[in-house]
Short mmCIF file of C-alpha atoms and ligand atoms in Angstrom, two decimals:
data_model
loop_
_atom_site.label_atom_id
_atom_site.label_comp_id
_atom_site.label_asym_id
_atom_site.label_seq_id
_atom_site.Cartn_x
_atom_site.Cartn_y
_atom_site.Cartn_z
CA MET A 1 -23.69 -39.79 -66.79
CA ALA A 2 -26.45 -37.95 -68.48
CA GLU A 3 -26.16 -34.23 -68.29
CA VAL A 4 -29.68 -32.83 -68.23
CA THR A 5 -30.79 -30.00 -65.92
CA PHE A 6 -34.11 -28.17 -65.40
CA ASP A 7 -34.13 -24.53 -64.31
CA TYR A 8 -37.51 -23.00 -63.20
CA LEU A 9 -36.18 -19.71 -61.72
CA ASN A 10 -37.94 -17.61 -64.36
CA LEU A 11 -41.21 -19.18 -63.58
CA ARG A 12 -40.99 -17.80 -60.05
CA GLU A 13 -39.08 -14.61 -60.23
CA VAL A 14 -40.94 -12.96 -63.02
CA GLU A 15 -43.96 -10.70 -62.26
CA GLY A 16 -46.89 -12.90 -61.75
CA GLY A 17 -44.68 -15.88 -61.27
CA LEU A 18 -45.29 -18.76 -58.85
CA GLY A 19 -44.66 -17.95 -55.24
CA LYS A 20 -43.70 -20.25 -52.41
CA GLU A 21 -47.35 -20.57 -51.19
CA ASP A 22 -48.37 -21.91 -54.70
CA LEU A 23 -45.65 -24.54 -54.53
CA ASP A 24 -46.14 -25.42 -50.90
CA GLY A 25 -49.94 -25.79 -51.65
CA ILE A 26 -49.39 -28.34 -54.35
CA GLN A 27 -46.80 -30.28 -52.57
CA PRO A 28 -49.09 -32.90 -50.96
CA ARG A 29 -50.73 -33.63 -54.36
CA LEU A 30 -47.47 -33.79 -56.15
CA LYS A 31 -46.08 -36.21 -53.67
CA GLU A 32 -49.17 -38.37 -53.93
CA ALA A 33 -48.68 -38.19 -57.75
CA VAL A 34 -45.08 -39.35 -57.58
CA ASP A 35 -45.82 -41.96 -54.97
CA GLY A 36 -48.58 -43.30 -57.32
CA LEU A 37 -46.14 -43.39 -60.27
CA LEU A 38 -43.43 -45.20 -58.22
CA GLY A 39 -45.82 -47.45 -56.07
CA ASP A 40 -47.67 -48.84 -59.13
CA PRO A 41 -45.37 -47.92 -62.02
CA PRO A 42 -46.98 -47.69 -65.56
CA GLY A 43 -45.23 -49.87 -68.30
CA PHE A 44 -43.01 -47.10 -69.45
CA MET A 45 -41.18 -46.72 -66.18
CA ARG A 46 -39.54 -50.28 -66.46
CA LEU A 47 -38.39 -49.92 -69.94
CA PRO A 48 -35.01 -48.20 -69.08
CA LYS A 49 -33.87 -51.31 -67.13
CA THR A 50 -35.38 -53.97 -69.68
CA ARG A 51 -32.58 -54.71 -72.01
CA GLU A 52 -34.25 -57.49 -73.91
CA TYR A 53 -35.85 -55.05 -76.40
CA ALA A 54 -32.52 -53.50 -77.05
CA GLU A 55 -30.95 -56.78 -77.70
CA ALA A 56 -33.80 -57.91 -80.05
CA SER A 57 -33.63 -54.54 -81.91
CA SER A 58 -29.79 -54.55 -82.15
CA GLY A 59 -29.77 -58.26 -83.48
CA LEU A 60 -32.37 -57.44 -86.17
CA ALA A 61 -30.61 -54.13 -87.03
CA ASP A 62 -27.33 -56.08 -87.49
CA GLU A 63 -29.04 -58.43 -89.91
CA ILE A 64 -30.65 -55.47 -91.79
CA ARG A 65 -27.32 -53.65 -92.06
CA GLY A 66 -25.54 -56.92 -92.89
CA SER A 67 -27.83 -57.68 -95.82
CA GLY A 68 -26.60 -54.58 -97.48
CA ALA A 69 -29.96 -52.77 -97.11
CA THR A 70 -30.23 -49.57 -99.15
CA ASP A 71 -33.49 -48.32 -97.57
CA PHE A 72 -35.45 -48.66 -94.28
CA VAL A 73 -39.07 -47.61 -94.38
CA HIS A 74 -40.61 -47.03 -91.04
CA VAL A 75 -44.43 -47.09 -91.31
CA GLY A 76 -46.20 -45.76 -88.32
CA ILE A 77 -48.10 -42.70 -87.09
CA GLY A 78 -48.56 -40.76 -83.73
CA GLY A 79 -46.66 -42.58 -81.00
CA SER A 80 -45.48 -45.12 -83.48
CA ALA A 81 -43.53 -42.60 -85.43
CA LEU A 82 -42.84 -39.43 -83.50
CA GLY A 83 -40.38 -40.96 -80.94
CA PRO A 84 -38.27 -42.68 -83.76
CA MET A 85 -38.29 -39.53 -85.84
CA ALA A 86 -37.14 -37.47 -82.82
CA VAL A 87 -34.27 -39.90 -82.38
CA HIS A 88 -33.32 -39.94 -85.92
CA ARG A 89 -33.43 -36.04 -86.24
CA ALA A 90 -31.50 -35.51 -83.09
CA LEU A 91 -28.66 -38.03 -83.48
CA ASN A 92 -28.15 -38.72 -87.20
CA HIS A 93 -26.81 -36.40 -89.75
CA PRO A 94 -29.60 -34.02 -90.95
CA TYR A 95 -28.90 -35.10 -94.52
CA HIS A 96 -28.47 -38.79 -93.65
CA ASN A 97 -30.11 -40.22 -96.79
CA ALA A 98 -27.90 -38.14 -99.07
CA LEU A 99 -24.73 -38.79 -97.13
CA SER A 100 -22.16 -41.13 -98.61
CA GLY A 101 -20.70 -43.44 -96.07
CA ARG A 102 -23.67 -42.93 -93.83
CA ARG A 103 -24.24 -45.44 -91.05
CA GLY A 104 -26.88 -47.93 -92.30
CA PRO A 105 -29.38 -47.57 -95.07
CA ARG A 106 -31.39 -44.54 -96.04
CA VAL A 107 -34.33 -44.00 -93.62
CA HIS A 108 -37.78 -42.99 -94.54
CA PHE A 109 -40.78 -42.35 -92.31
CA ALA A 110 -44.16 -43.16 -93.99
CA GLU A 111 -46.52 -41.61 -91.44
CA ASN A 112 -49.26 -39.47 -93.03
CA THR A 113 -51.50 -40.95 -95.74
CA ASP A 114 -50.39 -38.24 -98.07
CA PRO A 115 -49.89 -39.93 -101.41
CA ALA A 116 -47.26 -37.45 -102.37
CA THR A 117 -44.99 -38.47 -99.57
CA LEU A 118 -45.39 -42.09 -100.08
CA SER A 119 -44.93 -41.83 -103.76
CA ALA A 120 -41.80 -39.84 -103.12
CA ILE A 121 -40.41 -42.63 -100.82
CA LEU A 122 -41.09 -45.17 -103.54
CA ASP A 123 -39.36 -43.00 -105.98
CA VAL A 124 -36.09 -43.17 -104.19
CA ALA A 125 -36.23 -46.58 -102.46
CA ASP A 126 -34.55 -49.34 -104.26
CA PRO A 127 -36.81 -52.21 -103.89
CA ALA A 128 -33.95 -54.71 -104.29
CA GLY A 129 -32.49 -53.38 -100.98
CA THR A 130 -35.55 -52.12 -99.06
CA TRP A 131 -36.66 -53.35 -95.56
CA VAL A 132 -39.97 -52.19 -94.23
CA ASN A 133 -40.96 -52.07 -90.55
CA VAL A 134 -44.60 -51.72 -89.94
CA VAL A 135 -45.24 -50.19 -86.56
CA THR A 136 -48.68 -50.34 -84.93
CA LYS A 137 -49.64 -51.39 -81.43
CA SER A 138 -53.40 -51.78 -82.18
CA GLY A 139 -52.44 -53.54 -85.44
CA SER A 140 -55.16 -51.69 -87.33
CA THR A 141 -54.58 -48.12 -87.61
CA ALA A 142 -55.94 -47.01 -90.95
CA GLU A 143 -53.20 -44.76 -91.98
CA THR A 144 -50.40 -47.16 -91.08
CA MET A 145 -52.09 -50.16 -92.63
CA ALA A 146 -52.81 -48.27 -95.90
CA ASN A 147 -49.24 -47.15 -96.14
CA PHE A 148 -48.13 -50.70 -95.42
CA LEU A 149 -50.40 -52.15 -98.03
CA VAL A 150 -48.97 -49.88 -100.68
CA ILE A 151 -45.32 -50.66 -99.74
CA ARG A 152 -46.11 -54.30 -99.50
CA GLY A 153 -47.39 -54.26 -103.08
CA PHE A 154 -44.28 -52.40 -104.13
CA LEU A 155 -42.07 -55.10 -102.65
CA VAL A 156 -44.12 -57.96 -103.75
CA ASP A 157 -44.13 -56.55 -107.34
CA ALA A 158 -40.41 -56.29 -107.17
CA LEU A 159 -39.25 -59.33 -105.08
CA GLY A 160 -42.28 -61.72 -105.14
CA SER A 161 -44.01 -62.69 -102.03
CA PHE A 162 -41.11 -64.58 -100.54
CA GLY A 163 -38.75 -61.57 -101.10
CA TYR A 164 -41.27 -59.30 -99.39
CA GLN A 165 -41.71 -61.64 -96.41
CA GLY A 166 -37.98 -61.77 -95.84
CA ARG A 167 -37.67 -57.97 -95.58
CA THR A 168 -40.74 -57.11 -93.59
CA ILE A 169 -40.86 -56.57 -89.85
CA ALA A 170 -44.12 -56.27 -87.88
CA THR A 171 -43.62 -54.17 -84.63
CA THR A 172 -46.77 -54.76 -82.77
CA ASP A 173 -48.56 -56.05 -79.74
CA PRO A 174 -47.43 -59.69 -79.59
CA GLU A 175 -50.65 -60.93 -78.18
CA LYS A 176 -53.41 -59.46 -80.41
CA GLY A 177 -54.26 -57.39 -83.45
CA PHE A 178 -54.49 -57.70 -87.20
CA LEU A 179 -50.78 -57.13 -87.81
CA LYS A 180 -49.96 -59.95 -85.51
CA GLU A 181 -52.41 -62.17 -87.59
CA ILE A 182 -50.67 -61.01 -90.86
CA SER A 183 -47.27 -61.72 -89.39
CA GLU A 184 -48.32 -65.27 -88.50
CA ARG A 185 -49.84 -65.86 -91.95
CA GLU A 186 -46.79 -64.49 -93.72
CA ASP A 187 -44.10 -65.61 -91.30
CA LEU A 188 -42.92 -62.03 -90.77
CA ARG A 189 -40.34 -61.14 -88.18
CA VAL A 190 -42.07 -59.63 -85.11
CA LEU A 191 -40.72 -57.13 -82.56
CA PRO A 192 -42.90 -56.46 -79.60
CA ILE A 193 -44.77 -53.38 -78.29
CA PRO A 194 -45.36 -54.29 -74.68
CA ALA A 195 -49.20 -54.40 -73.87
CA ASP A 196 -48.73 -51.98 -70.91
CA VAL A 197 -46.86 -49.26 -72.89
CA GLY A 198 -48.92 -46.81 -74.90
CA GLY A 199 -47.90 -45.43 -78.27
CA ARG A 200 -46.67 -41.99 -77.10
CA PHE A 201 -44.64 -43.61 -74.17
CA SER A 202 -43.10 -46.37 -76.42
CA VAL A 203 -39.86 -44.62 -77.80
CA LEU A 204 -37.73 -46.89 -75.62
CA THR A 205 -39.37 -50.09 -76.86
CA PRO A 206 -38.47 -51.66 -80.26
CA VAL A 207 -40.63 -48.79 -81.76
CA GLY A 208 -37.76 -46.29 -81.21
CA LEU A 209 -34.93 -48.86 -80.67
CA LEU A 210 -34.89 -50.73 -83.93
CA PRO A 211 -34.78 -47.67 -86.24
CA ALA A 212 -32.05 -46.17 -84.00
CA ALA A 213 -30.00 -49.26 -84.13
CA VAL A 214 -30.45 -49.57 -87.90
CA THR A 215 -28.49 -46.40 -88.19
CA GLY A 216 -25.85 -47.38 -85.65
CA LEU A 217 -26.93 -45.40 -82.73
CA ASP A 218 -26.17 -46.66 -79.28
CA VAL A 219 -29.48 -47.88 -77.99
CA ASN A 220 -28.02 -49.03 -74.65
CA ALA A 221 -26.95 -45.52 -73.93
CA LEU A 222 -30.42 -44.32 -74.65
CA LEU A 223 -31.68 -46.75 -72.02
CA THR A 224 -28.76 -45.89 -69.68
CA GLY A 225 -29.74 -42.22 -69.63
CA ALA A 226 -33.40 -43.07 -69.03
CA ALA A 227 -32.52 -45.44 -66.17
CA GLN A 228 -30.58 -42.52 -64.56
CA CYS A 229 -33.65 -40.49 -64.57
CA VAL A 230 -35.79 -43.21 -63.17
CA ASP A 231 -33.16 -43.89 -60.33
CA GLU A 232 -33.04 -40.24 -59.51
CA VAL A 233 -36.88 -40.00 -59.32
CA ARG A 234 -36.90 -42.90 -57.01
CA GLU A 235 -34.42 -41.13 -54.78
CA GLN A 236 -35.73 -37.64 -54.91
CA GLY A 237 -39.54 -38.21 -55.36
CA ALA A 238 -41.48 -34.98 -55.61
CA GLU A 239 -38.18 -33.00 -55.36
CA HIS A 240 -36.92 -34.27 -58.64
CA PRO A 241 -36.84 -31.46 -61.15
CA ALA A 242 -38.85 -33.45 -63.85
CA VAL A 243 -41.64 -33.90 -61.22
CA VAL A 244 -41.34 -30.36 -59.94
CA GLY A 245 -41.93 -29.39 -63.55
CA ALA A 246 -45.28 -31.04 -63.53
CA ALA A 247 -46.49 -28.90 -60.59
CA MET A 248 -45.02 -25.82 -62.20
CA HIS A 249 -46.78 -26.19 -65.54
CA TYR A 250 -49.89 -27.39 -63.87
CA LEU A 251 -49.97 -24.24 -61.71
CA MET A 252 -49.12 -22.01 -64.63
CA ASP A 253 -52.12 -23.32 -66.47
CA THR A 254 -54.61 -23.68 -63.68
CA ALA A 255 -53.67 -20.89 -61.30
CA ARG A 256 -52.16 -18.26 -63.76
CA GLY A 257 -54.21 -18.86 -66.82
CA ARG A 258 -51.20 -19.72 -68.87
CA ASN A 259 -52.68 -22.47 -71.00
CA VAL A 260 -50.05 -22.55 -73.79
CA ARG A 261 -46.64 -24.33 -73.15
CA VAL A 262 -44.09 -23.63 -75.80
CA MET A 263 -41.15 -26.05 -76.13
CA MET A 264 -38.37 -24.07 -77.98
CA PRO A 265 -35.10 -25.93 -78.46
CA TYR A 266 -32.15 -24.00 -79.66
CA ALA A 267 -30.94 -26.69 -81.97
CA ASP A 268 -32.43 -27.71 -85.26
CA SER A 269 -31.74 -31.35 -84.37
CA LEU A 270 -34.27 -31.10 -81.50
CA GLU A 271 -37.05 -29.84 -83.54
CA ARG A 272 -38.65 -33.36 -83.81
CA LEU A 273 -38.12 -33.78 -80.05
CA ALA A 274 -40.43 -30.84 -79.52
CA ALA A 275 -42.98 -32.44 -81.98
CA TRP A 276 -42.68 -35.76 -79.90
CA PHE A 277 -43.35 -33.81 -76.74
CA VAL A 278 -46.41 -31.95 -78.16
CA GLN A 279 -48.03 -35.21 -78.89
CA LEU A 280 -47.08 -36.60 -75.50
CA TRP A 281 -48.43 -33.59 -73.57
CA ALA A 282 -51.55 -32.99 -75.83
CA GLU A 283 -52.78 -36.49 -76.12
CA SER A 284 -52.03 -37.43 -72.50
CA LEU A 285 -53.70 -34.46 -70.82
CA GLY A 286 -56.11 -32.82 -73.12
CA LYS A 287 -59.26 -34.50 -71.50
CA ASP A 288 -62.45 -33.47 -69.64
CA GLY A 289 -62.00 -29.79 -70.71
CA LYS A 290 -58.57 -29.69 -68.98
CA GLY A 291 -54.97 -29.65 -70.17
CA SER A 292 -52.67 -26.86 -71.56
CA THR A 293 -51.87 -26.57 -75.29
CA PRO A 294 -48.38 -27.55 -76.17
CA HIS A 295 -46.57 -25.80 -79.02
CA GLY A 296 -43.25 -26.43 -80.71
CA ALA A 297 -40.88 -23.75 -81.89
CA VAL A 298 -37.01 -23.59 -82.67
CA GLY A 299 -34.63 -21.01 -81.82
CA THR A 300 -33.33 -18.86 -83.36
CA THR A 301 -35.53 -19.45 -86.41
CA ASP A 302 -38.71 -18.59 -84.47
CA GLN A 303 -37.22 -15.45 -83.00
CA HIS A 304 -37.98 -14.18 -86.47
CA SER A 305 -41.50 -15.66 -86.49
CA GLN A 306 -43.19 -16.10 -83.00
CA VAL A 307 -41.03 -14.34 -80.38
CA GLN A 308 -42.89 -11.12 -80.98
CA LEU A 309 -46.08 -12.83 -79.89
CA TYR A 310 -44.27 -14.41 -76.87
CA MET A 311 -42.92 -10.99 -75.83
CA GLU A 312 -46.02 -8.80 -76.35
CA GLY A 313 -48.98 -10.98 -77.08
CA PRO A 314 -51.49 -12.35 -74.60
CA GLN A 315 -50.08 -13.46 -71.18
CA ASP A 316 -51.20 -17.07 -71.81
CA LYS A 317 -47.94 -18.72 -72.41
CA VAL A 318 -44.95 -20.38 -70.67
CA ILE A 319 -41.82 -20.70 -72.82
CA GLU A 320 -39.54 -23.75 -72.20
CA ILE A 321 -36.22 -23.31 -73.79
CA VAL A 322 -34.00 -26.32 -74.45
CA GLU A 323 -30.48 -25.30 -74.51
CA VAL A 324 -27.47 -27.29 -75.74
CA GLN A 325 -24.21 -26.51 -74.08
CA GLU A 326 -21.89 -28.36 -76.52
CA HIS A 327 -23.13 -28.53 -80.06
CA PRO A 328 -21.77 -31.50 -81.99
CA ARG A 329 -20.27 -29.32 -84.54
CA ASP A 330 -19.24 -25.67 -84.81
CA LEU A 331 -17.84 -23.34 -87.45
CA PRO A 332 -15.75 -20.34 -86.96
CA ILE A 333 -17.23 -17.09 -88.45
CA PRO A 334 -14.52 -15.70 -90.68
CA LYS A 335 -13.53 -12.03 -90.17
CA ALA A 336 -14.56 -9.75 -92.99
CA TYR A 337 -16.08 -6.37 -93.77
CA ASP A 338 -14.39 -4.91 -90.56
CA ASP A 339 -15.40 -1.34 -91.92
CA LEU A 340 -19.16 -2.40 -91.83
CA GLU A 341 -20.29 -2.18 -88.22
CA GLY A 342 -23.39 -4.17 -88.72
CA VAL A 343 -21.45 -7.17 -90.16
CA GLY A 344 -17.78 -7.09 -89.14
CA TYR A 345 -18.49 -7.68 -85.43
CA LEU A 346 -19.52 -11.23 -86.18
CA GLY A 347 -16.05 -12.39 -87.48
CA GLY A 348 -13.98 -14.22 -84.90
CA HIS A 349 -17.00 -15.60 -83.11
CA THR A 350 -18.51 -19.04 -83.86
CA MET A 351 -21.80 -20.23 -84.96
CA ALA A 352 -22.50 -22.17 -81.85
CA GLU A 353 -21.50 -19.19 -79.72
CA LEU A 354 -23.98 -17.01 -81.63
CA LEU A 355 -26.73 -19.65 -81.20
CA ASN A 356 -26.21 -19.96 -77.43
CA VAL A 357 -25.85 -16.08 -77.00
CA GLU A 358 -29.21 -15.66 -78.78
CA CYS A 359 -30.74 -18.36 -76.56
CA ASP A 360 -29.57 -16.58 -73.57
CA ALA A 361 -30.64 -13.23 -74.95
CA THR A 362 -34.12 -14.45 -75.62
CA ARG A 363 -34.48 -15.86 -72.08
CA LYS A 364 -33.28 -12.64 -70.60
CA ALA A 365 -35.64 -10.54 -72.86
CA LEU A 366 -38.62 -12.77 -71.94
CA THR A 367 -37.77 -12.51 -68.25
CA GLU A 368 -37.37 -8.72 -68.35
CA ALA A 369 -40.76 -8.37 -70.21
CA GLY A 370 -42.41 -10.62 -67.50
CA ARG A 371 -42.84 -13.45 -69.57
CA PRO A 372 -42.42 -16.71 -67.58
CA ASN A 373 -39.93 -19.13 -69.00
CA SER A 374 -37.91 -22.14 -67.97
CA THR A 375 -34.87 -24.02 -69.33
CA ILE A 376 -33.90 -27.46 -69.90
CA LYS A 377 -30.13 -27.75 -70.39
CA LEU A 378 -28.40 -30.57 -72.23
CA GLY A 379 -24.72 -30.97 -71.96
CA ALA A 380 -24.76 -32.22 -75.43
CA VAL A 381 -27.20 -33.92 -77.97
CA ASN A 382 -26.25 -37.54 -77.44
CA GLU A 383 -28.04 -40.87 -76.74
CA GLU A 384 -27.71 -40.79 -72.91
CA ASN A 385 -29.00 -37.20 -72.69
CA LEU A 386 -31.71 -37.85 -75.07
CA GLY A 387 -32.84 -41.10 -73.19
CA TYR A 388 -32.85 -39.19 -69.90
CA LEU A 389 -35.00 -36.41 -71.47
CA PHE A 390 -37.51 -38.73 -73.01
CA GLN A 391 -38.00 -40.38 -69.59
CA ALA A 392 -38.08 -37.17 -67.50
CA LEU A 393 -40.79 -35.67 -69.85
CA GLU A 394 -42.72 -38.89 -69.69
CA ILE A 395 -42.65 -38.87 -65.96
CA GLN A 396 -43.49 -35.16 -65.81
CA THR A 397 -46.50 -35.83 -68.12
CA ALA A 398 -47.69 -38.88 -66.05
CA ALA A 399 -47.38 -36.89 -62.95
CA SER A 400 -49.30 -33.97 -64.49
CA GLY A 401 -52.15 -36.47 -65.42
CA ALA A 402 -52.42 -37.15 -61.69
CA LEU A 403 -52.51 -33.34 -60.94
CA TYR A 404 -55.21 -32.69 -63.56
CA GLY A 405 -57.13 -35.77 -62.54
CA VAL A 406 -57.12 -37.34 -65.96
CA ASN A 407 -56.06 -40.64 -67.37
CA ALA A 408 -52.77 -39.79 -69.10
CA PHE A 409 -52.66 -43.07 -70.86
CA ASP A 410 -55.83 -43.13 -72.99
CA GLN A 411 -56.97 -41.07 -75.92
CA PRO A 412 -60.78 -41.44 -76.09
CA GLY A 413 -61.09 -38.22 -78.11
CA VAL A 414 -59.59 -39.52 -81.20
CA GLU A 415 -62.05 -42.44 -81.43
CA ALA A 416 -64.99 -40.53 -83.02
CA GLY A 417 -62.92 -39.43 -86.16
CA LYS A 418 -61.63 -43.03 -86.64
CA GLU A 419 -65.15 -44.42 -86.46
CA ILE A 420 -66.46 -42.01 -89.16
CA THR A 421 -63.43 -42.86 -91.30
CA TYR A 422 -63.99 -46.65 -90.89
CA LYS A 423 -67.71 -46.14 -91.82
CA ARG A 424 -66.90 -43.97 -94.99
CA MET A 425 -64.06 -46.44 -96.14
CA GLY A 426 -66.38 -49.37 -95.73
CA ARG A 427 -64.77 -51.24 -92.79
CA PRO A 428 -67.17 -54.13 -91.80
CA GLY A 429 -68.93 -53.75 -88.57
CA HIS A 430 -68.68 -49.88 -88.60
O1 PA5 B 501 -50.08 -42.48 -78.16
C1 PA5 B 501 -50.82 -43.17 -78.74
O2 PA5 B 501 -51.29 -44.17 -78.24
C2 PA5 B 501 -51.30 -42.96 -80.15
O3 PA5 B 501 -50.83 -41.64 -80.56
C3 PA5 B 501 -50.93 -44.09 -81.04
O4 PA5 B 501 -49.47 -44.22 -81.01
C4 PA5 B 501 -51.29 -43.74 -82.62
O5 PA5 B 501 -52.78 -43.62 -82.66
C5 PA5 B 501 -50.95 -44.96 -83.44
O6 PA5 B 501 -51.54 -46.14 -82.81
P1 PA5 B 501 -51.04 -47.57 -83.34
O7 PA5 B 501 -49.61 -47.83 -82.80
O8 PA5 B 501 -51.93 -48.57 -82.62
O9 PA5 B 501 -51.09 -47.66 -84.74
#
C-alpha cells in the first residue's frame, strides 16, 4: 500500500486562511470537475492499470542491461525528460554514474541544447557500450532532434550505421511524426507514447518506465501506487485529498491573491520531483491570463535562501512541504565538543532526525507567521509512493484546469517561440 497523505489544516487555520464557506461554495464545481475526469477520463487516467507499457519497457531494459551497456543516454525535453529525471533522482543513488556495482548502465539526460552538456556526455560515454533513447511524442522537437543528431553521429562514427541502429530506441507516437519515419527507415526499436497522453502526463508510459527499468527500478510498483490513487479517487470523488487540493490551491490563488505555489520537499532526492511538478502545473494551467506560478525549493537548503521571503515577504504564496517519514538512509551524529553549547547538542541525534525536525519547525514558523502552508507526507521515497504522488498531482492539476476553465492538456503559448526558431534555423515551410 502506498503511504501518501495530504494535510491542508494550515491553509484553513492560519489568519486569512480558507473558511468553510469558501470550500462549500466551490464544492459543486469541484464535484463537476472530478465527475468530468472520471466520466470521460483523459489518457493519463488509464495508465496505472495498463501493464503493456511496463512489460515492453522491462523487456527492452533487460536486453539493454544484458548487452553489457555502459551508458544509457535519454534524449528528450519538457514532459519527455522531467518525469524520468524525477524518478531517477528520487530512487537511484545520487551518484549513480560514479557508483561501482550500480544497477545498470550510467544514465545521462540530454535535455537542453547546451553544447557544453552534450559534449560532457560524449566525453564520458563509451560508444562501444552506449544505448540512446530518443523521446519525443511529436517526433520533431528541435532540441531533442538536434541532440539526437549529434549522438547519432557519435555512434555512427564509432560503430557504423548498423551498430548505431542496434543501440537506438525511438520512444514516440506510434502513428505519426518524423521520429516514427526515421525509426521505420532505420529499423529502430520503438516504444509508444500513447496519442491521448500529453508529455507532462506521460511519466507512467515508456517515457518514464524504460529509464526506470534500465536502472532496475520496480516499474510495476510505480504503477501499483498510481492505480491505488485512481481507485481511491473513484471511491471518494471530490472528497479525495488530491482533488480537495485542487480547490484549495485554486481558491488560494483566485480568492486570496496567493498566486505563487511553492513545492518544498525536505529530501534532496525529491528536488527533481518539484521540477516535474512545476512544469505540470505551469504548462497545464497558465492560460488565458490565469494560473498560479509554481516554484520549486528544497528543505533545509532553501531555509538559508528563500524562507526569509516566505516568512516576511509579500503575502502571495502558498508553501507546500513534502515530508518524508522514513528516509532511505540515516547517519548518527557523533558526540563531540560537549563543552561548546552551539555544537555539542547535535551529538547523539541523527541526520534524518534533524532534517525532519527542521521540516516541522519551518511548518510551525510559517503557520505562526500567518503564512498558509500544506504538507504532503510520504511514508518513504519508494516506487509505490512516487507512483501514487505522480498520479495524485496529475489528477489535481487536471481538476484545477476545470476549475480555472482552461484546457489543462494543451500548450499553445509555446508555439510562437518554436515558430520563430524554425524560421531562423531554416526549417522548410516556416
Ligand atoms: O508537456 C508537454 O506536452 C511538453 O512539455 C512536451 O513534453 C515537450 O514540449 C516535448 O515535446 P515532445 O515530446 O513532442 O518532444
